[in-house]
Amino acid sequence: GDSVTQMEGPVTLSEEAFLTINCTYTATGYPSLFWYVQYPGEGLQLLLKATKADDKGSNKGFEATYRKETTSFHLEKGSVQVSDSAVYFCALKNTGFQKLVFGTGTRLLVSP
Amino acid sequence: ETGVTQTPRHLVMGMTNKKSLKCEQHLGHNAMYWYKQSAKKPLELMFVYNFKEQTENNSVPSRFSPECPNSSHLFLHLHTLQPEDSALYLCASSQEAEPLHFGNGTRLTVT
């Protein structure tokens, strides 16, 4: 079945450092890919998405490019802030299905 | 305001209790979902409702009983739970192929 693999956390960075959180997927067909973010005490919020190969999703300084050849959707940000501390989830949704398949989440901790 | 409201935010219940979780969405979506979030595990899809009809039950034990009286409201009725059912229960809604919108969850502790 479809699956998503994320790097283990926590990822600990200093403010203004460069961020990469790796995500790879296994799926049949042509899934849409998503990054969700969960701040402490809250539910998940959609951060960005990409619906086809080579699409780049971006939001709030975060970017991720849908790479079909490497089945990856890595999340990047050039300069993180303390307020970016949260848990980040990579997810996919296959065509014709409503089910979102999530990775285990990666906790990001940014210190001043 | 996420557009999806869950109550209560926290719930502590004994294994013999019966309680219900409530979810309400104000987004006009036609699909609603229950997910379970446990520590160090991927989010687990429990149930999906489309236009009030259940379209997916992901092998969830019968001690969890969903109810969807209309497209805006979703309940999860709980009875004779086990300690391993302690988790964050997330409700979400969506419209057709659009991304899911999540509520802030109910933190459930079973004692």
mmCIF file with all atom_site columns, C-alpha atoms in Angstrom:
data_model
loop_
_atom_site.group_PDB
_atom_site.id
_atom_site.type_symbol
_atom_site.label_atom_id
_atom_site.label_alt_id
_atom_site.label_comp_id
_atom_site.label_asym_id
_atom_site.label_entity_id
_atom_site.label_seq_id
_atom_site.pdbx_PDB_ins_code
_atom_site.Cartn_x
_atom_site.Cartn_y
_atom_site.Cartn_z
_atom_site.occupancy
_atom_site.B_iso_or_equiv
_atom_site.pdbx_formal_charge
_atom_site.auth_seq_id
_atom_site.auth_comp_id
_atom_site.auth_asym_id
_atom_site.auth_atom_id
_atom_site.pdbx_PDB_model_num
ATOM 1   C CA . GLY A 1 1   ? 0.000   0.000  0.000   1.00 0.00 ? 1   GLY A CA 1
ATOM 2   C CA . ASP A 1 2   ? 0.852   3.664  -0.085  1.00 0.00 ? 2   ASP A CA 1
ATOM 3   C CA . SER A 1 3   ? 3.277   4.914  2.545   1.00 0.00 ? 3   SER A CA 1
ATOM 4   C CA . VAL A 1 4   ? 5.282   7.968  3.584   1.00 0.00 ? 4   VAL A CA 1
ATOM 5   C CA . THR A 1 5   ? 8.674   7.932  5.295   1.00 0.00 ? 5   THR A CA 1
ATOM 6   C CA . GLN A 1 6   ? 10.031  10.950 7.137   1.00 0.00 ? 6   GLN A CA 1
ATOM 7   C CA . MET A 1 7   ? 13.341  11.543 8.813   1.00 0.00 ? 7   MET A CA 1
ATOM 8   C CA . GLU A 1 8   ? 13.441  10.887 12.534  1.00 0.00 ? 8   GLU A CA 1
ATOM 9   C CA . GLY A 1 9   ? 13.466  13.890 14.791  1.00 0.00 ? 9   GLY A CA 1
ATOM 10  C CA . PRO A 1 10  ? 13.866  16.004 16.641  1.00 0.00 ? 10  PRO A CA 1
ATOM 11  C CA . VAL A 1 11  ? 15.673  18.395 14.353  1.00 0.00 ? 11  VAL A CA 1
ATOM 12  C CA . THR A 1 12  ? 17.374  21.055 16.463  1.00 0.00 ? 12  THR A CA 1
ATOM 13  C CA . LEU A 1 13  ? 18.510  24.281 14.810  1.00 0.00 ? 13  LEU A CA 1
ATOM 14  C CA . SER A 1 14  ? 19.552  27.774 15.738  1.00 0.00 ? 14  SER A CA 1
ATOM 15  C CA . GLU A 1 15  ? 17.522  30.712 14.496  1.00 0.00 ? 15  GLU A CA 1
ATOM 16  C CA . GLU A 1 16  ? 18.313  31.691 10.883  1.00 0.00 ? 16  GLU A CA 1
ATOM 17  C CA . ALA A 1 17  ? 19.736  28.256 10.060  1.00 0.00 ? 17  ALA A CA 1
ATOM 18  C CA . PHE A 1 18  ? 18.769  26.377 6.888   1.00 0.00 ? 18  PHE A CA 1
ATOM 19  C CA . LEU A 1 19  ? 16.162  23.657 7.291   1.00 0.00 ? 19  LEU A CA 1
ATOM 20  C CA . THR A 1 20  ? 15.664  20.426 5.382   1.00 0.00 ? 20  THR A CA 1
ATOM 21  C CA . ILE A 1 21  ? 13.225  17.728 6.450   1.00 0.00 ? 21  ILE A CA 1
ATOM 22  C CA . ASN A 1 22  ? 13.352  14.678 4.219   1.00 0.00 ? 22  ASN A CA 1
ATOM 23  C CA . CYS A 1 23  ? 10.252  12.899 2.980   1.00 0.00 ? 23  CYS A CA 1
ATOM 24  C CA . THR A 1 24  ? 9.996   9.986  0.572   1.00 0.00 ? 24  THR A CA 1
ATOM 25  C CA . TYR A 1 25  ? 6.909   8.121  -0.505  1.00 0.00 ? 25  TYR A CA 1
ATOM 26  C CA . THR A 1 26  ? 5.729   4.869  -2.034  1.00 0.00 ? 26  THR A CA 1
ATOM 27  C CA . ALA A 1 27  ? 2.532   4.989  -4.049  1.00 0.00 ? 27  ALA A CA 1
ATOM 28  C CA . THR A 1 28  ? 0.880   3.638  -7.127  1.00 0.00 ? 28  THR A CA 1
ATOM 29  C CA . GLY A 1 29  ? -0.394  6.132  -9.643  1.00 0.00 ? 29  GLY A CA 1
ATOM 30  C CA . TYR A 1 30  ? 0.067   9.880  -9.324  1.00 0.00 ? 30  TYR A CA 1
ATOM 31  C CA . PRO A 1 31  ? -0.545  11.079 -5.780  1.00 0.00 ? 31  PRO A CA 1
ATOM 32  C CA . SER A 1 32  ? -0.801  14.631 -4.510  1.00 0.00 ? 32  SER A CA 1
ATOM 33  C CA . LEU A 1 33  ? 1.737   15.486 -1.816  1.00 0.00 ? 33  LEU A CA 1
ATOM 34  C CA . PHE A 1 34  ? 1.327   17.696 1.235   1.00 0.00 ? 34  PHE A CA 1
ATOM 35  C CA . TRP A 1 35  ? 3.167   19.128 4.198   1.00 0.00 ? 35  TRP A CA 1
ATOM 36  C CA . TYR A 1 36  ? 1.128   19.782 7.324   1.00 0.00 ? 36  TYR A CA 1
ATOM 37  C CA . VAL A 1 37  ? 2.360   21.548 10.476  1.00 0.00 ? 37  VAL A CA 1
ATOM 38  C CA . GLN A 1 38  ? 1.157   21.004 14.037  1.00 0.00 ? 38  GLN A CA 1
ATOM 39  C CA . TYR A 1 39  ? 1.915   23.647 16.651  1.00 0.00 ? 39  TYR A CA 1
ATOM 40  C CA . PRO A 1 40  ? 1.729   22.686 20.343  1.00 0.00 ? 40  PRO A CA 1
ATOM 41  C CA . GLY A 1 41  ? -1.810  22.086 21.513  1.00 0.00 ? 41  GLY A CA 1
ATOM 42  C CA . GLU A 1 42  ? -3.312  22.466 18.069  1.00 0.00 ? 42  GLU A CA 1
ATOM 43  C CA . GLY A 1 43  ? -4.491  20.352 15.176  1.00 0.00 ? 43  GLY A CA 1
ATOM 44  C CA . LEU A 1 44  ? -2.754  20.009 11.832  1.00 0.00 ? 44  LEU A CA 1
ATOM 45  C CA . GLN A 1 45  ? -2.642  22.920 9.400   1.00 0.00 ? 45  GLN A CA 1
ATOM 46  C CA . LEU A 1 46  ? -1.914  22.609 5.713   1.00 0.00 ? 46  LEU A CA 1
ATOM 47  C CA . LEU A 1 47  ? 1.460   24.225 5.015   1.00 0.00 ? 47  LEU A CA 1
ATOM 48  C CA . LEU A 1 48  ? 1.875   23.551 1.298   1.00 0.00 ? 48  LEU A CA 1
ATOM 49  C CA . LYS A 1 49  ? 0.985   21.089 -1.419  1.00 0.00 ? 49  LYS A CA 1
ATOM 50  C CA . ALA A 1 50  ? 1.968   19.872 -4.885  1.00 0.00 ? 50  ALA A CA 1
ATOM 51  C CA . THR A 1 51  ? -0.283  17.923 -7.194  1.00 0.00 ? 51  THR A CA 1
ATOM 52  C CA . LYS A 1 52  ? 2.021   16.743 -9.987  1.00 0.00 ? 52  LYS A CA 1
ATOM 53  C CA . ALA A 1 53  ? 5.652   16.012 -10.760 1.00 0.00 ? 53  ALA A CA 1
ATOM 54  C CA . ASP A 1 54  ? 8.026   19.009 -10.699 1.00 0.00 ? 54  ASP A CA 1
ATOM 55  C CA . ASP A 1 55  ? 5.437   21.213 -8.979  1.00 0.00 ? 55  ASP A CA 1
ATOM 56  C CA . LYS A 1 56  ? 6.854   23.363 -6.188  1.00 0.00 ? 56  LYS A CA 1
ATOM 57  C CA . GLY A 1 57  ? 4.646   24.151 -3.230  1.00 0.00 ? 57  GLY A CA 1
ATOM 58  C CA . SER A 1 58  ? 5.532   27.169 -1.115  1.00 0.00 ? 58  SER A CA 1
ATOM 59  C CA . ASN A 1 59  ? 4.136   29.051 1.863   1.00 0.00 ? 59  ASN A CA 1
ATOM 60  C CA . LYS A 1 60  ? 5.560   31.205 4.695   1.00 0.00 ? 60  LYS A CA 1
ATOM 61  C CA . GLY A 1 61  ? 9.101   30.777 3.363   1.00 0.00 ? 61  GLY A CA 1
ATOM 62  C CA . PHE A 1 62  ? 8.824   26.977 3.221   1.00 0.00 ? 62  PHE A CA 1
ATOM 63  C CA . GLU A 1 63  ? 9.221   25.134 -0.086  1.00 0.00 ? 63  GLU A CA 1
ATOM 64  C CA . ALA A 1 64  ? 8.986   21.559 -1.322  1.00 0.00 ? 64  ALA A CA 1
ATOM 65  C CA . THR A 1 65  ? 9.349   20.162 -4.841  1.00 0.00 ? 65  THR A CA 1
ATOM 66  C CA . TYR A 1 66  ? 7.541   17.053 -6.060  1.00 0.00 ? 66  TYR A CA 1
ATOM 67  C CA . ARG A 1 67  ? 10.324  14.791 -7.405  1.00 0.00 ? 67  ARG A CA 1
ATOM 68  C CA . LYS A 1 68  ? 8.823   11.761 -9.100  1.00 0.00 ? 68  LYS A CA 1
ATOM 69  C CA . GLU A 1 69  ? 12.190  10.310 -10.145 1.00 0.00 ? 69  GLU A CA 1
ATOM 70  C CA . THR A 1 70  ? 13.330  10.104 -6.522  1.00 0.00 ? 70  THR A CA 1
ATOM 71  C CA . THR A 1 71  ? 9.810   9.795  -5.019  1.00 0.00 ? 71  THR A CA 1
ATOM 72  C CA . SER A 1 72  ? 10.636  12.626 -2.660  1.00 0.00 ? 72  SER A CA 1
ATOM 73  C CA . PHE A 1 73  ? 9.048   15.816 -1.336  1.00 0.00 ? 73  PHE A CA 1
ATOM 74  C CA . HIS A 1 74  ? 11.645  17.356 0.978   1.00 0.00 ? 74  HIS A CA 1
ATOM 75  C CA . LEU A 1 75  ? 10.682  20.429 2.998   1.00 0.00 ? 75  LEU A CA 1
ATOM 76  C CA . GLU A 1 76  ? 13.125  23.362 3.032   1.00 0.00 ? 76  GLU A CA 1
ATOM 77  C CA . LYS A 1 77  ? 13.357  26.811 4.526   1.00 0.00 ? 77  LYS A CA 1
ATOM 78  C CA . GLY A 1 78  ? 16.252  29.172 4.104   1.00 0.00 ? 78  GLY A CA 1
ATOM 79  C CA . SER A 1 79  ? 16.138  30.821 7.535   1.00 0.00 ? 79  SER A CA 1
ATOM 80  C CA . VAL A 1 80  ? 14.116  29.335 10.367  1.00 0.00 ? 80  VAL A CA 1
ATOM 81  C CA . GLN A 1 81  ? 12.594  31.272 13.247  1.00 0.00 ? 81  GLN A CA 1
ATOM 82  C CA . VAL A 1 82  ? 11.796  30.255 16.806  1.00 0.00 ? 82  VAL A CA 1
ATOM 83  C CA . SER A 1 83  ? 8.118   30.418 15.850  1.00 0.00 ? 83  SER A CA 1
ATOM 84  C CA . ASP A 1 84  ? 8.678   27.607 13.331  1.00 0.00 ? 84  ASP A CA 1
ATOM 85  C CA . SER A 1 85  ? 9.129   25.133 16.188  1.00 0.00 ? 85  SER A CA 1
ATOM 86  C CA . ALA A 1 86  ? 6.435   22.522 15.601  1.00 0.00 ? 86  ALA A CA 1
ATOM 87  C CA . VAL A 1 87  ? 5.874   19.012 14.280  1.00 0.00 ? 87  VAL A CA 1
ATOM 88  C CA . TYR A 1 88  ? 5.879   18.669 10.493  1.00 0.00 ? 88  TYR A CA 1
ATOM 89  C CA . PHE A 1 89  ? 3.987   15.902 8.698   1.00 0.00 ? 89  PHE A CA 1
ATOM 90  C CA . CYS A 1 90  ? 4.459   14.780 5.127   1.00 0.00 ? 90  CYS A CA 1
ATOM 91  C CA . ALA A 1 91  ? 1.389   13.182 3.538   1.00 0.00 ? 91  ALA A CA 1
ATOM 92  C CA . LEU A 1 92  ? 0.073   11.872 0.259   1.00 0.00 ? 92  LEU A CA 1
ATOM 93  C CA . LYS A 1 93  ? -3.356  11.407 -1.265  1.00 0.00 ? 93  LYS A CA 1
ATOM 94  C CA . ASN A 1 94  ? -3.788  9.150  -4.215  1.00 0.00 ? 94  ASN A CA 1
ATOM 95  C CA . THR A 1 95  ? -6.044  9.895  -7.143  1.00 0.00 ? 95  THR A CA 1
ATOM 96  C CA . GLY A 1 96  ? -9.622  8.802  -6.581  1.00 0.00 ? 96  GLY A CA 1
ATOM 97  C CA . PHE A 1 97  ? -9.133  8.255  -2.855  1.00 0.00 ? 97  PHE A CA 1
ATOM 98  C CA . GLN A 1 98  ? -9.992  10.556 0.015   1.00 0.00 ? 98  GLN A CA 1
ATOM 99  C CA . LYS A 1 99  ? -7.593  8.944  2.429   1.00 0.00 ? 99  LYS A CA 1
ATOM 100 C CA . LEU A 1 100 ? -4.536  10.973 3.430   1.00 0.00 ? 100 LEU A CA 1
ATOM 101 C CA . VAL A 1 101 ? -1.536  8.791  4.275   1.00 0.00 ? 101 VAL A CA 1
ATOM 102 C CA . PHE A 1 102 ? 0.756   10.474 6.790   1.00 0.00 ? 102 PHE A CA 1
ATOM 103 C CA . GLY A 1 103 ? 4.341   10.033 7.836   1.00 0.00 ? 103 GLY A CA 1
ATOM 104 C CA . THR A 1 104 ? 5.218   9.807  11.523  1.00 0.00 ? 104 THR A CA 1
ATOM 105 C CA . GLY A 1 105 ? 6.034   13.508 11.798  1.00 0.00 ? 105 GLY A CA 1
ATOM 106 C CA . THR A 1 106 ? 9.311   15.331 12.463  1.00 0.00 ? 106 THR A CA 1
ATOM 107 C CA . ARG A 1 107 ? 9.660   17.643 15.429  1.00 0.00 ? 107 ARG A CA 1
ATOM 108 C CA . LEU A 1 108 ? 11.577  20.858 14.750  1.00 0.00 ? 108 LEU A CA 1
ATOM 109 C CA . LEU A 1 109 ? 13.071  22.806 17.643  1.00 0.00 ? 109 LEU A CA 1
ATOM 110 C CA . VAL A 1 110 ? 14.526  26.239 16.879  1.00 0.00 ? 110 VAL A CA 1
ATOM 111 C CA . SER A 1 111 ? 16.504  28.031 19.565  1.00 0.00 ? 111 SER A CA 1
ATOM 112 C CA . PRO A 1 112 ? 17.266  31.780 19.686  1.00 0.00 ? 112 PRO A CA 1
ATOM 113 C CA . GLU B 2 1   ? -10.418 29.815 14.261  1.00 0.00 ? 1   GLU B CA 1
ATOM 114 C CA . THR B 2 2   ? -9.799  26.752 12.129  1.00 0.00 ? 2   THR B CA 1
ATOM 115 C CA . GLY B 2 3   ? -13.353 26.322 10.835  1.00 0.00 ? 3   GLY B CA 1
ATOM 116 C CA . VAL B 2 4   ? -13.444 22.894 12.477  1.00 0.00 ? 4   VAL B CA 1
ATOM 117 C CA . THR B 2 5   ? -14.356 22.918 16.173  1.00 0.00 ? 5   THR B CA 1
ATOM 118 C CA . GLN B 2 6   ? -13.878 19.952 18.478  1.00 0.00 ? 6   GLN B CA 1
ATOM 119 C CA . THR B 2 7   ? -15.201 19.540 22.003  1.00 0.00 ? 7   THR B CA 1
ATOM 120 C CA . PRO B 2 8   ? -14.147 18.800 24.607  1.00 0.00 ? 8   PRO B CA 1
ATOM 121 C CA . ARG B 2 9   ? -10.451 19.703 24.319  1.00 0.00 ? 9   ARG B CA 1
ATOM 122 C CA . HIS B 2 10  ? -9.550  17.273 27.092  1.00 0.00 ? 10  HIS B CA 1
ATOM 123 C CA . LEU B 2 11  ? -11.358 14.200 28.390  1.00 0.00 ? 11  LEU B CA 1
ATOM 124 C CA . VAL B 2 12  ? -10.468 11.763 31.143  1.00 0.00 ? 12  VAL B CA 1
ATOM 125 C CA . MET B 2 13  ? -12.612 8.655  31.400  1.00 0.00 ? 13  MET B CA 1
ATOM 126 C CA . GLY B 2 14  ? -12.595 5.323  33.127  1.00 0.00 ? 14  GLY B CA 1
ATOM 127 C CA . MET B 2 15  ? -12.748 2.073  31.227  1.00 0.00 ? 15  MET B CA 1
ATOM 128 C CA . THR B 2 16  ? -16.420 1.557  32.084  1.00 0.00 ? 16  THR B CA 1
ATOM 129 C CA . ASN B 2 17  ? -17.577 5.056  31.138  1.00 0.00 ? 17  ASN B CA 1
ATOM 130 C CA . LYS B 2 18  ? -19.483 6.156  28.060  1.00 0.00 ? 18  LYS B CA 1
ATOM 131 C CA . LYS B 2 19  ? -18.601 9.498  26.528  1.00 0.00 ? 19  LYS B CA 1
ATOM 132 C CA . SER B 2 20  ? -18.837 11.270 23.184  1.00 0.00 ? 20  SER B CA 1
ATOM 133 C CA . LEU B 2 21  ? -16.540 13.508 21.202  1.00 0.00 ? 21  LEU B CA 1
ATOM 134 C CA . LYS B 2 22  ? -18.096 16.209 19.065  1.00 0.00 ? 22  LYS B CA 1
ATOM 135 C CA . CYS B 2 23  ? -16.900 17.863 15.878  1.00 0.00 ? 23  CYS B CA 1
ATOM 136 C CA . GLU B 2 24  ? -18.529 20.704 13.960  1.00 0.00 ? 24  GLU B CA 1
ATOM 137 C CA . GLN B 2 25  ? -17.346 22.242 10.713  1.00 0.00 ? 25  GLN B CA 1
ATOM 138 C CA . HIS B 2 26  ? -18.355 25.673 9.439   1.00 0.00 ? 26  HIS B CA 1
ATOM 139 C CA . LEU B 2 27  ? -16.759 25.363 6.008   1.00 0.00 ? 27  LEU B CA 1
ATOM 140 C CA . GLY B 2 28  ? -19.575 23.851 3.964   1.00 0.00 ? 28  GLY B CA 1
ATOM 141 C CA . HIS B 2 29  ? -17.560 20.697 3.322   1.00 0.00 ? 29  HIS B CA 1
ATOM 142 C CA . ASN B 2 30  ? -19.201 17.417 2.388   1.00 0.00 ? 30  ASN B CA 1
ATOM 143 C CA . ALA B 2 31  ? -16.710 14.976 3.900   1.00 0.00 ? 31  ALA B CA 1
ATOM 144 C CA . MET B 2 32  ? -15.692 14.500 7.527   1.00 0.00 ? 32  MET B CA 1
ATOM 145 C CA . TYR B 2 33  ? -13.041 12.298 9.122   1.00 0.00 ? 33  TYR B CA 1
ATOM 146 C CA . TRP B 2 34  ? -11.866 10.959 12.456  1.00 0.00 ? 34  TRP B CA 1
ATOM 147 C CA . TYR B 2 35  ? -8.122  10.406 12.930  1.00 0.00 ? 35  TYR B CA 1
ATOM 148 C CA . LYS B 2 36  ? -6.250  9.019  15.926  1.00 0.00 ? 36  LYS B CA 1
ATOM 149 C CA . GLN B 2 37  ? -2.851  10.480 16.800  1.00 0.00 ? 37  GLN B CA 1
ATOM 150 C CA . SER B 2 38  ? -0.676  8.430  19.149  1.00 0.00 ? 38  SER B CA 1
ATOM 151 C CA . ALA B 2 39  ? 2.886   9.192  20.158  1.00 0.00 ? 39  ALA B CA 1
ATOM 152 C CA . LYS B 2 40  ? 5.523   8.060  17.652  1.00 0.00 ? 40  LYS B CA 1
ATOM 153 C CA . LYS B 2 41  ? 2.973   6.549  15.266  1.00 0.00 ? 41  LYS B CA 1
ATOM 154 C CA . PRO B 2 42  ? 1.588   7.877  11.991  1.00 0.00 ? 42  PRO B CA 1
ATOM 155 C CA . LEU B 2 43  ? -1.845  9.406  12.116  1.00 0.00 ? 43  LEU B CA 1
ATOM 156 C CA . GLU B 2 44  ? -4.404  6.650  11.795  1.00 0.00 ? 44  GLU B CA 1
ATOM 157 C CA . LEU B 2 45  ? -7.539  7.213  9.765   1.00 0.00 ? 45  LEU B CA 1
ATOM 158 C CA . MET B 2 46  ? -10.512 5.794  11.651  1.00 0.00 ? 46  MET B CA 1
ATOM 159 C CA . PHE B 2 47  ? -13.662 6.788  9.771   1.00 0.00 ? 47  PHE B CA 1
ATOM 160 C CA . VAL B 2 48  ? -14.716 8.765  6.713   1.00 0.00 ? 48  VAL B CA 1
ATOM 161 C CA . TYR B 2 49  ? -18.168 10.175 6.025   1.00 0.00 ? 49  TYR B CA 1
ATOM 162 C CA . ASN B 2 50  ? -19.321 11.597 2.701   1.00 0.00 ? 50  ASN B CA 1
ATOM 163 C CA . PHE B 2 51  ? -22.646 13.414 2.622   1.00 0.00 ? 51  PHE B CA 1
ATOM 164 C CA . LYS B 2 52  ? -23.484 11.803 5.994   1.00 0.00 ? 52  LYS B CA 1
ATOM 165 C CA . GLU B 2 53  ? -22.777 8.285  4.718   1.00 0.00 ? 53  GLU B CA 1
ATOM 166 C CA . GLN B 2 54  ? -19.901 6.285  6.146   1.00 0.00 ? 54  GLN B CA 1
ATOM 167 C CA . THR B 2 55  ? -17.539 5.397  3.318   1.00 0.00 ? 55  THR B CA 1
ATOM 168 C CA . GLU B 2 56  ? -14.595 4.044  5.272   1.00 0.00 ? 56  GLU B CA 1
ATOM 169 C CA . ASN B 2 57  ? -14.109 2.174  8.514   1.00 0.00 ? 57  ASN B CA 1
ATOM 170 C CA . ASN B 2 58  ? -10.459 1.420  8.917   1.00 0.00 ? 58  ASN B CA 1
ATOM 171 C CA . SER B 2 59  ? -10.847 -1.754 11.020  1.00 0.00 ? 59  SER B CA 1
ATOM 172 C CA . VAL B 2 60  ? -11.685 0.261  14.111  1.00 0.00 ? 60  VAL B CA 1
ATOM 173 C CA . PRO B 2 61  ? -12.825 -1.676 17.222  1.00 0.00 ? 61  PRO B CA 1
ATOM 174 C CA . SER B 2 62  ? -16.539 -1.529 17.937  1.00 0.00 ? 62  SER B CA 1
ATOM 175 C CA . ARG B 2 63  ? -15.931 0.332  21.205  1.00 0.00 ? 63  ARG B CA 1
ATOM 176 C CA . PHE B 2 64  ? -15.621 3.378  18.915  1.00 0.00 ? 64  PHE B CA 1
ATOM 177 C CA . SER B 2 65  ? -18.935 4.262  17.281  1.00 0.00 ? 65  SER B CA 1
ATOM 178 C CA . PRO B 2 66  ? -19.198 7.207  14.870  1.00 0.00 ? 66  PRO B CA 1
ATOM 179 C CA . GLU B 2 67  ? -22.324 9.183  14.090  1.00 0.00 ? 67  GLU B CA 1
ATOM 180 C CA . CYS B 2 68  ? -22.838 11.793 11.394  1.00 0.00 ? 68  CYS B CA 1
ATOM 181 C CA . PRO B 2 69  ? -26.322 13.334 11.643  1.00 0.00 ? 69  PRO B CA 1
ATOM 182 C CA . ASN B 2 70  ? -25.610 15.935 8.945   1.00 0.00 ? 70  ASN B CA 1
ATOM 183 C CA . SER B 2 71  ? -22.719 17.213 6.848   1.00 0.00 ? 71  SER B CA 1
ATOM 184 C CA . SER B 2 72  ? -21.669 19.707 9.521   1.00 0.00 ? 72  SER B CA 1
ATOM 185 C CA . HIS B 2 73  ? -21.570 17.490 12.600  1.00 0.00 ? 73  HIS B CA 1
ATOM 186 C CA . LEU B 2 74  ? -19.642 14.366 13.486  1.00 0.00 ? 74  LEU B CA 1
ATOM 187 C CA . PHE B 2 75  ? -19.574 12.458 16.752  1.00 0.00 ? 75  PHE B CA 1
ATOM 188 C CA . LEU B 2 76  ? -17.423 9.672  18.118  1.00 0.00 ? 76  LEU B CA 1
ATOM 189 C CA . HIS B 2 77  ? -19.157 7.665  20.818  1.00 0.00 ? 77  HIS B CA 1
ATOM 190 C CA . LEU B 2 78  ? -16.836 5.880  23.219  1.00 0.00 ? 78  LEU B CA 1
ATOM 191 C CA . HIS B 2 79  ? -17.580 2.970  25.554  1.00 0.00 ? 79  HIS B CA 1
ATOM 192 C CA . THR B 2 80  ? -15.521 0.432  27.489  1.00 0.00 ? 80  THR B CA 1
ATOM 193 C CA . LEU B 2 81  ? -12.258 1.859  26.232  1.00 0.00 ? 81  LEU B CA 1
ATOM 194 C CA . GLN B 2 82  ? -8.803  0.544  27.032  1.00 0.00 ? 82  GLN B CA 1
ATOM 195 C CA . PRO B 2 83  ? -5.796  2.514  28.321  1.00 0.00 ? 83  PRO B CA 1
ATOM 196 C CA . GLU B 2 84  ? -4.105  2.079  24.912  1.00 0.00 ? 84  GLU B CA 1
ATOM 197 C CA . ASP B 2 85  ? -6.944  4.132  23.414  1.00 0.00 ? 85  ASP B CA 1
ATOM 198 C CA . SER B 2 86  ? -5.499  7.204  25.109  1.00 0.00 ? 86  SER B CA 1
ATOM 199 C CA . ALA B 2 87  ? -4.511  9.550  22.292  1.00 0.00 ? 87  ALA B CA 1
ATOM 200 C CA . LEU B 2 88  ? -5.322  12.795 20.511  1.00 0.00 ? 88  LEU B CA 1
ATOM 201 C CA . TYR B 2 89  ? -8.448  12.379 18.382  1.00 0.00 ? 89  TYR B CA 1
ATOM 202 C CA . LEU B 2 90  ? -8.562  14.707 15.422  1.00 0.00 ? 90  LEU B CA 1
ATOM 203 C CA . CYS B 2 91  ? -11.549 15.596 13.314  1.00 0.00 ? 91  CYS B CA 1
ATOM 204 C CA . ALA B 2 92  ? -11.135 16.922 9.776   1.00 0.00 ? 92  ALA B CA 1
ATOM 205 C CA . SER B 2 93  ? -13.307 17.987 6.889   1.00 0.00 ? 93  SER B CA 1
ATOM 206 C CA . SER B 2 94  ? -12.807 18.465 3.168   1.00 0.00 ? 94  SER B CA 1
ATOM 207 C CA . GLN B 2 95  ? -14.584 19.322 -0.016  1.00 0.00 ? 95  GLN B CA 1
ATOM 208 C CA . GLU B 2 96  ? -14.044 16.816 -2.850  1.00 0.00 ? 96  GLU B CA 1
ATOM 209 C CA . ALA B 2 97  ? -10.372 16.790 -3.852  1.00 0.00 ? 97  ALA B CA 1
ATOM 210 C CA . GLU B 2 98  ? -9.360  19.727 -1.660  1.00 0.00 ? 98  GLU B CA 1
ATOM 211 C CA . PRO B 2 99  ? -6.961  19.314 1.297   1.00 0.00 ? 99  PRO B CA 1
ATOM 212 C CA . LEU B 2 100 ? -8.245  18.394 4.716   1.00 0.00 ? 100 LEU B CA 1
ATOM 213 C CA . HIS B 2 101 ? -8.915  21.005 7.383   1.00 0.00 ? 101 HIS B CA 1
ATOM 214 C CA . PHE B 2 102 ? -8.312  19.787 10.924  1.00 0.00 ? 102 PHE B CA 1
ATOM 215 C CA . GLY B 2 103 ? -9.727  20.739 14.297  1.00 0.00 ? 103 GLY B CA 1
ATOM 216 C CA . ASN B 2 104 ? -7.516  21.158 17.362  1.00 0.00 ? 104 ASN B CA 1
ATOM 217 C CA . GLY B 2 105 ? -8.343  17.702 18.650  1.00 0.00 ? 105 GLY B CA 1
ATOM 218 C CA . THR B 2 106 ? -9.588  16.104 21.847  1.00 0.00 ? 106 THR B CA 1
ATOM 219 C CA . ARG B 2 107 ? -6.880  14.782 24.175  1.00 0.00 ? 107 ARG B CA 1
ATOM 220 C CA . LEU B 2 108 ? -8.356  11.550 25.597  1.00 0.00 ? 108 LEU B CA 1
ATOM 221 C CA . THR B 2 109 ? -6.963  9.800  28.645  1.00 0.00 ? 109 THR B CA 1
ATOM 222 C CA . VAL B 2 110 ? -8.394  6.423  29.635  1.00 0.00 ? 110 VAL B CA 1
ATOM 223 C CA . THR B 2 111 ? -7.697  5.437  33.227  1.00 0.00 ? 111 THR B CA 1
#
